[in-house]
Every structure is written in structure tokens, then in C-alpha cells.
Coordinates of C-alpha atoms and ligand atoms in Angstrom, one line a residue:
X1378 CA 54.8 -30.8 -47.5
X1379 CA 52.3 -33.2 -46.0
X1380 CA 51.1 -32.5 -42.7
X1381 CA 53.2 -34.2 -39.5
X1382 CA 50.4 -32.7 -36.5
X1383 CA 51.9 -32.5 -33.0
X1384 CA 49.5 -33.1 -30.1
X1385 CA 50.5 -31.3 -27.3
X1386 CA 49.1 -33.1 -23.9
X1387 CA 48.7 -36.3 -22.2
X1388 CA 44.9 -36.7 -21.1
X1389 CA 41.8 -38.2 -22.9
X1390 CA 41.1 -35.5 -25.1
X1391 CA 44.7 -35.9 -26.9
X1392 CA 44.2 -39.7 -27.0
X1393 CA 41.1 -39.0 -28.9
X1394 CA 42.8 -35.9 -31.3
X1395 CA 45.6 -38.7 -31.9
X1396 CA 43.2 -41.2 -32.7
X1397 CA 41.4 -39.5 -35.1
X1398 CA 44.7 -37.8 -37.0
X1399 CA 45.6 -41.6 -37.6
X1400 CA 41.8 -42.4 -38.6
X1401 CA 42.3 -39.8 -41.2
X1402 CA 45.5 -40.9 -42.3
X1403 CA 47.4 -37.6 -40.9
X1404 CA 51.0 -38.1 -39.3
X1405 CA 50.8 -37.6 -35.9
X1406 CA 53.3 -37.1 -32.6
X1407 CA 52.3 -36.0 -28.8
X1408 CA 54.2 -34.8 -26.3
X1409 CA 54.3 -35.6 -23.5
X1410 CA 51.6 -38.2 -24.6
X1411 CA 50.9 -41.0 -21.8
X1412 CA 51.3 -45.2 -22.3
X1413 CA 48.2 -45.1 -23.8
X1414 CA 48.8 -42.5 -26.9
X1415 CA 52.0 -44.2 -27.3
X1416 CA 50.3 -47.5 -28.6
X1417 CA 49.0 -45.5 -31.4
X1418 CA 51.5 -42.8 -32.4
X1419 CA 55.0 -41.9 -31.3
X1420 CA 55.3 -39.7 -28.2
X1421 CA 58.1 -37.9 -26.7
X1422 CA 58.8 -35.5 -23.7
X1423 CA 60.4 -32.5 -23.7
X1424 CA 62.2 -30.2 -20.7
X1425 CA 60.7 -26.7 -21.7
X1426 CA 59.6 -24.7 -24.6
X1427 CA 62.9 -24.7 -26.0
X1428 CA 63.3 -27.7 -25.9
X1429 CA 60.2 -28.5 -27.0
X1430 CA 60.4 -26.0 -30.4
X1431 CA 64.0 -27.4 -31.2
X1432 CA 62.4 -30.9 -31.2
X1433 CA 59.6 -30.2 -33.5
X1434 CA 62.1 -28.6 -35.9
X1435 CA 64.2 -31.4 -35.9
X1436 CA 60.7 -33.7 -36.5
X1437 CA 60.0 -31.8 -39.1
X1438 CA 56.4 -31.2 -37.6
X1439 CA 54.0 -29.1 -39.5
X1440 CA 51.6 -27.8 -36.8
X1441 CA 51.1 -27.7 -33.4
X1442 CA 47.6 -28.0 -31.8
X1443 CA 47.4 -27.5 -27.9
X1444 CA 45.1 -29.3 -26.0
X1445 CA 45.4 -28.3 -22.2
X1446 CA 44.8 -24.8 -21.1
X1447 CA 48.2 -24.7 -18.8
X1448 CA 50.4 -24.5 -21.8
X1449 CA 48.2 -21.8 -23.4
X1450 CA 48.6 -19.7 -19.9
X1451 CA 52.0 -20.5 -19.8
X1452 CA 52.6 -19.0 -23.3
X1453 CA 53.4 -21.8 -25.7
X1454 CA 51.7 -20.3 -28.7
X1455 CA 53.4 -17.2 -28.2
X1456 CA 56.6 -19.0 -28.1
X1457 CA 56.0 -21.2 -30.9
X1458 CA 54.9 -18.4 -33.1
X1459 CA 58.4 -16.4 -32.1
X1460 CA 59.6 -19.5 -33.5
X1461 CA 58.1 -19.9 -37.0
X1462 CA 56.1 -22.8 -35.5
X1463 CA 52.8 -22.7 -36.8
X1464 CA 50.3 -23.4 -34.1
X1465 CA 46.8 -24.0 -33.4
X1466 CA 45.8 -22.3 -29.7
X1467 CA 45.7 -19.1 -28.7
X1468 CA 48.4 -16.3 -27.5
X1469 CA 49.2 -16.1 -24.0
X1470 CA 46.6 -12.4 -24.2
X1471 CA 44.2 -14.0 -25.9
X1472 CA 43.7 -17.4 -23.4
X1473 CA 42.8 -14.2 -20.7
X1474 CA 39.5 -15.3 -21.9
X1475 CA 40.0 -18.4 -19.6
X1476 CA 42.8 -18.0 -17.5
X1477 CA 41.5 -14.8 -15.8
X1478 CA 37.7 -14.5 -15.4
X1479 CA 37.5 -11.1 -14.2
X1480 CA 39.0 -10.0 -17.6
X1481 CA 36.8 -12.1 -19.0
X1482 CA 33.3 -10.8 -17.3
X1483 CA 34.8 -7.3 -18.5
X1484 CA 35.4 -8.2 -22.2
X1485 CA 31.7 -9.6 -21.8
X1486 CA 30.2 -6.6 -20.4
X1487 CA 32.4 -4.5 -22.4
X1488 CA 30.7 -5.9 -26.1
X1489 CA 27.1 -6.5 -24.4
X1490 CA 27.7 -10.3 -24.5
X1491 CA 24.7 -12.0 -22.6
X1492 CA 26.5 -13.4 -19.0
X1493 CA 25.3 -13.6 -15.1
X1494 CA 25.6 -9.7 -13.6
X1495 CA 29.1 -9.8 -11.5
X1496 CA 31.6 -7.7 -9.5
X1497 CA 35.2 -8.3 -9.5
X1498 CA 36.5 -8.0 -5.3
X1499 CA 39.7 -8.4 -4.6
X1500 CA 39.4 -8.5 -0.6
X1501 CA 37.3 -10.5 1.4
X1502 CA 35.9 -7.2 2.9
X1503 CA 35.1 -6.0 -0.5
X1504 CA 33.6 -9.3 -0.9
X1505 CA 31.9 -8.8 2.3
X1506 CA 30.1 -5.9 0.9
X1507 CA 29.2 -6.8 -2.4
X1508 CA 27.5 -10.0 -1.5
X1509 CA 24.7 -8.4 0.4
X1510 CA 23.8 -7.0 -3.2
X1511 CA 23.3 -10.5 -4.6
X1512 CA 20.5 -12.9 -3.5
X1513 CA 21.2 -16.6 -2.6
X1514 CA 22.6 -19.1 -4.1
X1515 CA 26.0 -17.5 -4.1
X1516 CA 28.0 -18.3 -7.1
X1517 CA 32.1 -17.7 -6.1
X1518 CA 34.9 -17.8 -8.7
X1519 CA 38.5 -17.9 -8.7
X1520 CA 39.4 -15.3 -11.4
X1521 CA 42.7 -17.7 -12.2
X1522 CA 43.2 -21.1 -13.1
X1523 CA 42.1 -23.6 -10.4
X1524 CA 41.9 -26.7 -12.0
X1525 CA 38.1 -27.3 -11.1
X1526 CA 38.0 -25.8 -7.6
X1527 CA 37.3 -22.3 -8.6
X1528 CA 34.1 -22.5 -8.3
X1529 CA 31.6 -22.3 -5.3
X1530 CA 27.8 -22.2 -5.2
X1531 CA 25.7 -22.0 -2.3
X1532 CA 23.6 -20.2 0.2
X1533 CA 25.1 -20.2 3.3
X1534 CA 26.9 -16.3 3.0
X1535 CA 29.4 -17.0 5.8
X1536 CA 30.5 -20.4 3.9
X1537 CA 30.7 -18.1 0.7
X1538 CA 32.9 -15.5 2.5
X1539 CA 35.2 -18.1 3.8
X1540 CA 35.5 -20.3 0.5
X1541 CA 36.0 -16.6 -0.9
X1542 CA 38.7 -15.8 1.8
X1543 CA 40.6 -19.1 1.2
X1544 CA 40.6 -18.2 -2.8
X1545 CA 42.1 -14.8 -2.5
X1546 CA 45.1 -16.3 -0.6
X1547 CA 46.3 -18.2 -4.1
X1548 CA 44.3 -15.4 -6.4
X1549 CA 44.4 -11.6 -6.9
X1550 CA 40.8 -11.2 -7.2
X1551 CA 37.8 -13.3 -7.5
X1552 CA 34.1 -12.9 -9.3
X1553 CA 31.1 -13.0 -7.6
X1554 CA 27.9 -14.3 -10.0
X1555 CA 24.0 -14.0 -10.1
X1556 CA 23.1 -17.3 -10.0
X1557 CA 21.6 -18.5 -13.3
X1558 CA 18.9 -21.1 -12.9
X1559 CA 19.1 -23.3 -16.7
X1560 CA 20.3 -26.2 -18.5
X1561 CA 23.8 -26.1 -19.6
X1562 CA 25.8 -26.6 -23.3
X1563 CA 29.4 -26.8 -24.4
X1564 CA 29.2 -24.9 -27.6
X1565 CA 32.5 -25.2 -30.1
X1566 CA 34.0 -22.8 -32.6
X1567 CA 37.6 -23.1 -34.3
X1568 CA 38.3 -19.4 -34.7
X1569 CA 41.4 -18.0 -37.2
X1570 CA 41.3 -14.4 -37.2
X1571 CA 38.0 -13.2 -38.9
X1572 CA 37.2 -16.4 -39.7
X1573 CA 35.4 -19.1 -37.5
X1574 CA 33.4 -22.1 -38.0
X1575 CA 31.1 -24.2 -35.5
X1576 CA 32.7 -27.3 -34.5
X1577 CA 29.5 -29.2 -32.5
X1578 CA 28.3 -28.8 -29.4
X1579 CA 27.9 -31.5 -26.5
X1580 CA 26.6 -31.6 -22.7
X1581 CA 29.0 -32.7 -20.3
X1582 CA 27.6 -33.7 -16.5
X1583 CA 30.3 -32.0 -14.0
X1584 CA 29.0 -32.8 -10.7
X1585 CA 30.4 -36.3 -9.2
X1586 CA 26.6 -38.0 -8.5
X1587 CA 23.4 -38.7 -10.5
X1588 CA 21.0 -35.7 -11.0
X1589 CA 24.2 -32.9 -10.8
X1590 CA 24.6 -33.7 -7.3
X1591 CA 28.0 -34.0 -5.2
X1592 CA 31.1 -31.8 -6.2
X1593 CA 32.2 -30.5 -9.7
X1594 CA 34.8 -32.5 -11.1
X1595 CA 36.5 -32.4 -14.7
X1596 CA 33.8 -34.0 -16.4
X1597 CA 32.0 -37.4 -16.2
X1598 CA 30.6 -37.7 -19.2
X1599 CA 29.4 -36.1 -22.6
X1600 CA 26.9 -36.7 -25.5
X1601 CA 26.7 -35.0 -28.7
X1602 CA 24.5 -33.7 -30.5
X1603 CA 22.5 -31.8 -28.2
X1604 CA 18.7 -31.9 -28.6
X1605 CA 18.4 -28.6 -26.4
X1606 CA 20.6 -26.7 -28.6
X1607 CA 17.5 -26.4 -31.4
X1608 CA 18.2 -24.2 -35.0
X1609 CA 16.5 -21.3 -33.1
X1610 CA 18.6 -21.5 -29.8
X1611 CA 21.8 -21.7 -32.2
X1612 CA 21.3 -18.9 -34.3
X1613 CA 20.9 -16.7 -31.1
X1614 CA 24.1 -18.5 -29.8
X1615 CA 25.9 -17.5 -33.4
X1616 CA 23.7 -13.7 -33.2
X1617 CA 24.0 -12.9 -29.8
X1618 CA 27.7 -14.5 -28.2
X1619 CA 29.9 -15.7 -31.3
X1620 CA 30.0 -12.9 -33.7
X1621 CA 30.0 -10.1 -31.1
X1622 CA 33.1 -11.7 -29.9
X1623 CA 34.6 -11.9 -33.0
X1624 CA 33.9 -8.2 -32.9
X1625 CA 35.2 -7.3 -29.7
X1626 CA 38.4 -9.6 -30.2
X1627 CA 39.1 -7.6 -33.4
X1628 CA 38.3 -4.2 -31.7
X1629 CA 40.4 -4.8 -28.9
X1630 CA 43.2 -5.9 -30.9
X1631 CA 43.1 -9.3 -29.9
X1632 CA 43.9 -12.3 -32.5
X1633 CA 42.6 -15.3 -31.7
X1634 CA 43.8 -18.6 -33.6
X1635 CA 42.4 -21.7 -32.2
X1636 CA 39.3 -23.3 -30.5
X1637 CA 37.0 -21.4 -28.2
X1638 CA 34.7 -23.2 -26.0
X1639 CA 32.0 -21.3 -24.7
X1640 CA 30.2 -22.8 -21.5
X1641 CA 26.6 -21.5 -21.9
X1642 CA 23.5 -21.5 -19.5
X1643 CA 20.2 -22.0 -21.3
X1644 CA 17.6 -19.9 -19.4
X1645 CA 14.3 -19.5 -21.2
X1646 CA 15.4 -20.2 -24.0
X1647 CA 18.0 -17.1 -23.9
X1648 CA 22.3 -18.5 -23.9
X1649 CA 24.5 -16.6 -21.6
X1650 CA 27.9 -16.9 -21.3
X1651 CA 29.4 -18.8 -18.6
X1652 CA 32.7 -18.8 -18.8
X1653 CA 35.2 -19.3 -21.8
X1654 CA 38.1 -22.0 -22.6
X1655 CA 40.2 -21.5 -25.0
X1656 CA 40.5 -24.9 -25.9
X1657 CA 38.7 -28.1 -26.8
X1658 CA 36.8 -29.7 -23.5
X1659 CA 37.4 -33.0 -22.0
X1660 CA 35.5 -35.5 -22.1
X1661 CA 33.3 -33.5 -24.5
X1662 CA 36.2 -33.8 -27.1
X1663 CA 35.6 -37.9 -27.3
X1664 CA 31.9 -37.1 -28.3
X1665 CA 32.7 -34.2 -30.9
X1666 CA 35.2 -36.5 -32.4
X1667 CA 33.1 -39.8 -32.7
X1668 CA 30.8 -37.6 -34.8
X1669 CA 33.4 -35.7 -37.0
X1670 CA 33.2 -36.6 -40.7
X1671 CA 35.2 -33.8 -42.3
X1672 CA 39.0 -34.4 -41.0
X1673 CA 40.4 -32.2 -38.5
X1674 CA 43.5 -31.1 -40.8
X1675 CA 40.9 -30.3 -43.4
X1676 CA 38.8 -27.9 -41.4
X1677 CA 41.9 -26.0 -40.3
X1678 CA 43.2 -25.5 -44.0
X1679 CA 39.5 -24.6 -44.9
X1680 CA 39.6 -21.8 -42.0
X1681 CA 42.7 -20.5 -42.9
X1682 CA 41.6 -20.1 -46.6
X1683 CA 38.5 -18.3 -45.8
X1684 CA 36.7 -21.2 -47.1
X1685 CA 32.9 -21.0 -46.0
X1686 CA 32.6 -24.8 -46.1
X1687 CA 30.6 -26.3 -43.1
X1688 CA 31.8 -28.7 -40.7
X1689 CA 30.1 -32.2 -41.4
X1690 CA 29.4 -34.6 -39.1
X1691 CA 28.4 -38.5 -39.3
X1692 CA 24.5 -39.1 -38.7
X1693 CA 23.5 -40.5 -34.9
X1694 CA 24.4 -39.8 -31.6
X1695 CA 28.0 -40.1 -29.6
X1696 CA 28.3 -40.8 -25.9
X1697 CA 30.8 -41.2 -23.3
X1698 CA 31.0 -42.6 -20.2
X1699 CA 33.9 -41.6 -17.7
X1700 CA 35.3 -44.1 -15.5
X1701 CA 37.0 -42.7 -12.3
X1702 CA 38.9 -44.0 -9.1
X1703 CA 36.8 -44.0 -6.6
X1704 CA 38.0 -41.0 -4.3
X1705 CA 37.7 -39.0 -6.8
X1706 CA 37.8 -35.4 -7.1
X1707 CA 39.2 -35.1 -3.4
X1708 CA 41.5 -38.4 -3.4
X1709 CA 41.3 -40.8 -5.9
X1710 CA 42.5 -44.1 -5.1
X1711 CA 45.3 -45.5 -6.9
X1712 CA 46.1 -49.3 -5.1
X1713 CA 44.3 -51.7 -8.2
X1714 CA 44.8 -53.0 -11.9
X1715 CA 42.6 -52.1 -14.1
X1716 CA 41.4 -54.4 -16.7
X1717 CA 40.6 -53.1 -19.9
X1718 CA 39.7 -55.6 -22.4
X1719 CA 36.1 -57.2 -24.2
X1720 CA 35.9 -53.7 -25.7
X1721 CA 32.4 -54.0 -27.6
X1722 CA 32.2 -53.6 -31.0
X1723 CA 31.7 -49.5 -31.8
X1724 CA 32.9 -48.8 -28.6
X1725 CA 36.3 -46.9 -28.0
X1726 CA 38.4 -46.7 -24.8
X1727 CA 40.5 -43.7 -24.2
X1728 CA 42.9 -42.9 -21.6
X1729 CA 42.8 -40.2 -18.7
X1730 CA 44.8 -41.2 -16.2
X1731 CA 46.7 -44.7 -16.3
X1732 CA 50.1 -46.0 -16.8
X1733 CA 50.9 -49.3 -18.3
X1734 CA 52.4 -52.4 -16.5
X1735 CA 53.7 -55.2 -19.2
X1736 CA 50.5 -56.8 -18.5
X1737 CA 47.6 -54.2 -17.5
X1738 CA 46.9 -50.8 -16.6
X1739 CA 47.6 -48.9 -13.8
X1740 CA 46.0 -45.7 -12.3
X1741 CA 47.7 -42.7 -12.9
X1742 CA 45.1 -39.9 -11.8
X1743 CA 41.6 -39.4 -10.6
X1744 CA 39.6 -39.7 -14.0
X1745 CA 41.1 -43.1 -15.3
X1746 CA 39.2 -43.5 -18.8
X1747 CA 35.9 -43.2 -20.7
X1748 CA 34.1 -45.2 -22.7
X1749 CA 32.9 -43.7 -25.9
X1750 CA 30.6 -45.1 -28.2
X1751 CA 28.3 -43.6 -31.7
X1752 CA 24.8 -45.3 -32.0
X1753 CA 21.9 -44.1 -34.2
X1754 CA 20.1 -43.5 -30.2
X1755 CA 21.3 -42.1 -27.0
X1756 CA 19.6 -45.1 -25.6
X1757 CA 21.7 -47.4 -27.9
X1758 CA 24.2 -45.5 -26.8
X1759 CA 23.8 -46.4 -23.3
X1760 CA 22.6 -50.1 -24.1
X1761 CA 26.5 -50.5 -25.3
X1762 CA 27.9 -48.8 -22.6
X1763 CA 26.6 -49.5 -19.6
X1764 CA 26.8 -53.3 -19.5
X1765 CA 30.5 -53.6 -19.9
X1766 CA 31.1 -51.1 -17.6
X1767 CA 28.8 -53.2 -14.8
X1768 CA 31.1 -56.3 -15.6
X1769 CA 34.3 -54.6 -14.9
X1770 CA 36.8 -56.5 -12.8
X1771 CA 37.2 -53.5 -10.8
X1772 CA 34.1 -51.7 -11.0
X1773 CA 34.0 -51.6 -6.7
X1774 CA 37.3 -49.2 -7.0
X1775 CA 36.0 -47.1 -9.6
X1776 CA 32.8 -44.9 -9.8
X1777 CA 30.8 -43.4 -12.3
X1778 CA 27.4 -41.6 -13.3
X1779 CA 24.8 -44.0 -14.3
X1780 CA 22.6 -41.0 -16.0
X1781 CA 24.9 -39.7 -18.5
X1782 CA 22.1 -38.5 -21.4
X1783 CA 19.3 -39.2 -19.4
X1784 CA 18.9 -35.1 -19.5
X1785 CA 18.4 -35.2 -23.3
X1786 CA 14.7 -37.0 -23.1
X1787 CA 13.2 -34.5 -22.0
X1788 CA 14.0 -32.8 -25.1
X1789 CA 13.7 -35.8 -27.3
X1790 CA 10.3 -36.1 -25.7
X1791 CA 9.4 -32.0 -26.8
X1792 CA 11.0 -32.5 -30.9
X1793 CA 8.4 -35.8 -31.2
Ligands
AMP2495 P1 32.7 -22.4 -14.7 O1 34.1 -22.9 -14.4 O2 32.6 -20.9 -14.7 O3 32.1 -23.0 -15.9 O4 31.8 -23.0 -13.5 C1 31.8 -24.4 -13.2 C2 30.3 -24.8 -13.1 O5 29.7 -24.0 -12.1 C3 29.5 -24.5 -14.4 O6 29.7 -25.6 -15.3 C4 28.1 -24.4 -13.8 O7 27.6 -25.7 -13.6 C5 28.3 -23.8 -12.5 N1 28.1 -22.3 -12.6 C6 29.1 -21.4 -12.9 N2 28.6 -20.1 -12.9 C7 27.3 -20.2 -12.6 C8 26.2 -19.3 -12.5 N3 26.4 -18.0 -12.7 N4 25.0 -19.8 -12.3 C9 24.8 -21.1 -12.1 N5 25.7 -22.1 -12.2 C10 27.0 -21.6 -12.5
LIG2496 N1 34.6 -30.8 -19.5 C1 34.9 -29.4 -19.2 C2 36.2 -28.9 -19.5 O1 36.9 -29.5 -20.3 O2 36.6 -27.9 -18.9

């Protein structure tokens, strides 16, 4: 039977996984999709995971691939699998890795992964307690799912117990970190079982401003490939993080099928573990896919067979520039059109957050869009992108980081 791929998700990183299904000639569906997805593929919404398994029988879909972490945590893959639905993202269990981070400092610790030193406290007296054994900057994390706001770093221990006091209202425990002081890399693996293979690695820029300043948001923007992430660094990454948690998945009975992206921190030249998703990352996704030459439906028959073929990727550089109301993370405005249209050549647009009128786009979230381009240079990259997005109608209701890349020259600058 040839493949019929359902996208599950609605945000940029499904635009781009339906975008490059139909590039590579695959049959493809999302749901719930968004205006924007629906201009390429069919898209359809469904009222739960009943509903939602009944209609990809009846579609006669062949496989499943989740994008968002909220369906993982609310158990679609276990459901699907109950289901005879073959699909790509973990079980319920095995996305603990991201949707609670105290379990997932313990697997850490457990299988000697590298990762900041941490204690788990479930009351802010605990809390309290424990911080007096760290040393400033503080580094507070939700152990749930927080969409973003689950993180707080700073000096100020009184702010740290509060932000830690309002946290354990909504969650049952939180993490408290050693600060780790390094350059940070979203490394990507498709796992099945035993088997994995690496699927690229990019740099997103989560705070809001220029030079990592402001709040954390989503993402504003990703490269790929990564000049930090050298052949030495990545066969520590592979040594010291990826195959030990192969190991301690398959010794604690845990099987993984899907993609695992590991947040690292670079310090000397040593990766520790930041924190785990257990899915592709957004906007990162739109760079990974700009690059990827062997097709998607490919590499997940090649993993499933054992097959030890590489991923391969097209030659140059992808970059990605989000484009987000401004307002954004707190309160993102919503009162303008936005005006999409002169797209340079090589440069692709996909959709965050918008609705369609008949005649333009609407906002429909904080993140709106990106603009993605692949160059033979990260400055060419930039030379495309940053001139249209200086002449957009609406540029004074939007904002965006003028520096995306600008980290990578340093490293350019050390490989010359
Ligand atoms: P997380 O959700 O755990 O990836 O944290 C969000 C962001 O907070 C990361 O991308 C880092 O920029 C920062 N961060 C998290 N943990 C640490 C840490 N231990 N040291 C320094 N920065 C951190
Ligand atoms: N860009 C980071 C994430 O997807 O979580």
C-alpha cells in the first residue's frame, strides 16, 4: 500500500512536515491543520481520539507522525497503537522524558547521562532549603508541561522562591538546576526501538531580544547546520548522551518510537543534557527540513528495517527567521492584516499562528510565521531574509530578532 502520512498539529513545524511530504511526492493529511496547511494538503478536525482513530481508518491513512508534545502527554500514541494505527511519537511513559522533568533528571542521573546537578522539591520550604545549596544564578523548573513558562533564571533568591511558590500551585514538584554557563544546540535523533539515526542538529534563539536578552519564548529563529557542533563534539554527543539512553530506555523497559530532541548546553567543549522533547522542535524543524535530501517516509522505513543508512542532507546552510505580533510572549497583539506576498525566490513562508480572510491573513497567535530560506552562507541566508522582512506592510505590529546566526561566526571564524 503506498504511504497516505497523517500530520497531527496545526503550527509551523507541521506546515513545514506537510510541505515536504508533498515535495517528496508522499500523500499527506493534517489534523487539525490551520488555513495555511490547508492550501497544500487536505486537513480535517476531529472531536477526540476516537474520533480521530475512526477517521484515519476510514482515510485509509498509513501512519501517524505527532508533531506537538500535548498529544504525546495526553496519550495519542498509546491510543493509536491500541488501535492498530501505526504511529510515529512516543507512548504516553515514554514522553515522561518531557512532560515531567523530575523523572527525567532521575533517568539522567540514573544512566550517568552528563546534565546540570538538581534536586527535585515539592514545597516551597523544601525549596527554601535546598536553594542555599546552590550558588546564583538560580535556574527554576516546572517538572510539567508549561508551555514555555517553566523556566526561571536568576539571582535574586527571594524572586526564585516566589516564581517557585507560584509553580507548585499548578505543579506537583519542581527542579532546581546548577546553572550551566555555554552555548546551546538542538540535537535530533529518530529513535525505533534499538535502532536510531541522527536527524541534524540546529540552534534556535529563545529569548525575545538580540544577544538572548528579554523573556524565553517558543523560538525566534533557527539555523542548521551548526558550526559548534564539530565531528569531535558529536561523537561525544553520540558516546556520552545518545547511546546511554538507548541503554537506559531498553533497561528500564521503556520503548521509544519517534523523535527525540535533546536540548544540550556546550560547556568546554563537554554536552550536557538540558532537557528532552520528545518530538521535533519548532522553528528548528523549518531549518532541518530545508536541508533534508533523503525523504522523511524513507528514513522511517530504513529505521524500522535496521537499515544503517545515514541520513543525507542537501549541501549549504538553512535559516529561519520568526515573525511575531508584537506583544508577544505576554500579549501578542492581534488588531492588523498581515500581508504575505513578494516571497523571494528560495525563500519559503510557513505558518504559526494566522487565519485566512478571502483576501489576507489574519493573526491567530503570538508567533505569526517564519521565513525560511537555504543559501550556500548563513550570511546569504540573511541577505535573503532580512530585506523583505524590513519592507513588510506591517513590520510596526510585528517584532523580530535581527541576529538570528550571528552566533555561528564566531565559529566560522575558529574552522577558517
Ligand atoms: P528547558 O525548557 O529546560 O530547555 O529550559 C529553557 C531554557 O532555559 C533553555 O533553553 C536554556 O536557555 C535555559 N536553561 C535551562 N536550564 C538551564 C541551566 N541549567 N543552565 C543554564 N540555562 C538553562
Ligand atoms: N524551539 C524549541 C522547542 O520547540 O521547544
Amino acid at each position: 500500500m503506498s504511504p497516505k502520512i497523517l500530520i497531527l498539529g496545526s503550527g509551523g513545524r507541521e506546515h513545514a512536515l506537510c510541505w515536504h511530504l508533498k515535495k517528496t511526492n508522499i500523500a499527506v493529511e493534517c489534523a487539525p491543520g490551520s488555513d495555511a496547511i490547508a492550501e497544500l494538503c487536505p486537513t480535517w478536525n476531529f472531536k477526540d481520539f476516537e474520533d480521530l482513530s475512526q477517521k484515519i481508518k476510514d482515510k485509509k491513512i498509513t501512519e501517524v507522525i505527532v508533531g506537538p508534545e500535548k498529544y504525546l502527554a495526553e496519550g495519542v500514541s498509546d491510543f493509536l497503537i491500541q488501535k492498530k494505527i501505526k504511529v510515529f511519537g512516543p507512548t504516553k511513559t515514554a514522553a515522561l522524558l518531557e512532560t515531567d522533568k523530575a523523572f527525567a533528571k532521575s533517568f539522567l542521573f540514573k544512566h550517568k547521562i552528563p546534565t546540570a546537578r538538581s534536586v527535585t522539591a515539592e514545597t516551597a520550604k523544601e525549596l527554601t532549603t535546598e536553594i542555599k545549596k546552590f550558588l546564583p544564578p538560580y535556574v527554576i523548573k516546572a517538572s510539567g508541561l508549561a508551555a514555555g513558562k517553566g523556566v526561571w533564571i536568576g539571582s535574586n533568591q527571594k524572586d526564585a522562591i516566589a516564581f517557585g511558590s507560584e509553580m507548585l500551585k499548578e505543579h506537583a514538584s519542581l527542579v532546581l538546576e546548577e546553572f550551566l554557563k555555554g552555548e546551546e544546540l538542538s540535537y535530533f535523533v529518530l529513535i525505533d526501538g534499538k535502532h536510531h539515526k541522527f536527524f541534524g542538529a540546529a540552534q534556535d534563539h529563545k529569548r525575545l531580544l538580540e544577544n538572548d536578552e528579554g523573556p524565553n519564548t517558543g523560538g525566534m529563529g533557527a539555523y542548521s547546520p551548526v558550526p559548534l557542533l564539530n565531528p569531535q563534539l558529536q561523537t561525544k554527543i553520540e558516546k556520552k548522551i545518545i547511546q546511554p539512553v538507548l541503554k537506559g530506555l531498553e533497561k528500564d523497559s521503556i520503548f521509544y518510537r519517534g523523535f527525540l530532541f535533546v536540548g544540550i548546553m556546550v560547556v568546554a567543549d563537554e554536552p550536557y543534557v538540558l532537557e528532552f522533547n520528545c518530538r521535533l522542535g519548532d522553528p528548528e524543524t523549518q531549518a532541518l527540513l530545508l536541508r533534508l535530501k533523503t525523504p522523511l517516509t524513507e528514513i522511517l522505513s530504513q529505521l524500522e528495517s535496521g537499515s544503517e543508512k545515514r541520513v543525507e542532507f542537501l549541501p549549504g546552510v538553512s535559516l529561519n527567521v520568526v515573525i511575531a505580533a508584537k506583544g508577544y510572549p505576554e500579549n501578542p497583539g492581534k488588531d492588523f492584516e498581515l500581508v504575505i506576498d513578494r516571497v523571494p525566490k528560495e525563500c519559503f513562508v510557513f505558518h504559526s499562528g494566522t487565519k485566512r480572510t478571502q483576501k489576507n491573513w489574519l493573526p491567530n497567535g503570538g508567533r505569526l510565521f517564519s521565513i525560511n530560506t537555504i543559501q550556500n552562507s548563513l550570511i546569504d541566508c540573511q541577505n535573503a531574509i532580512y530585506p523583505w522582512i524590513a519592507e513588510l506592510p506591517f513590520l510596526k505590529k510585528v517584532t523580530y530578532r535581527k541576529d538570528i546566526g550571528v552566533k555561528a561566526y564566531r565559529h566560522l571564524r575558529a574552522l577558517n
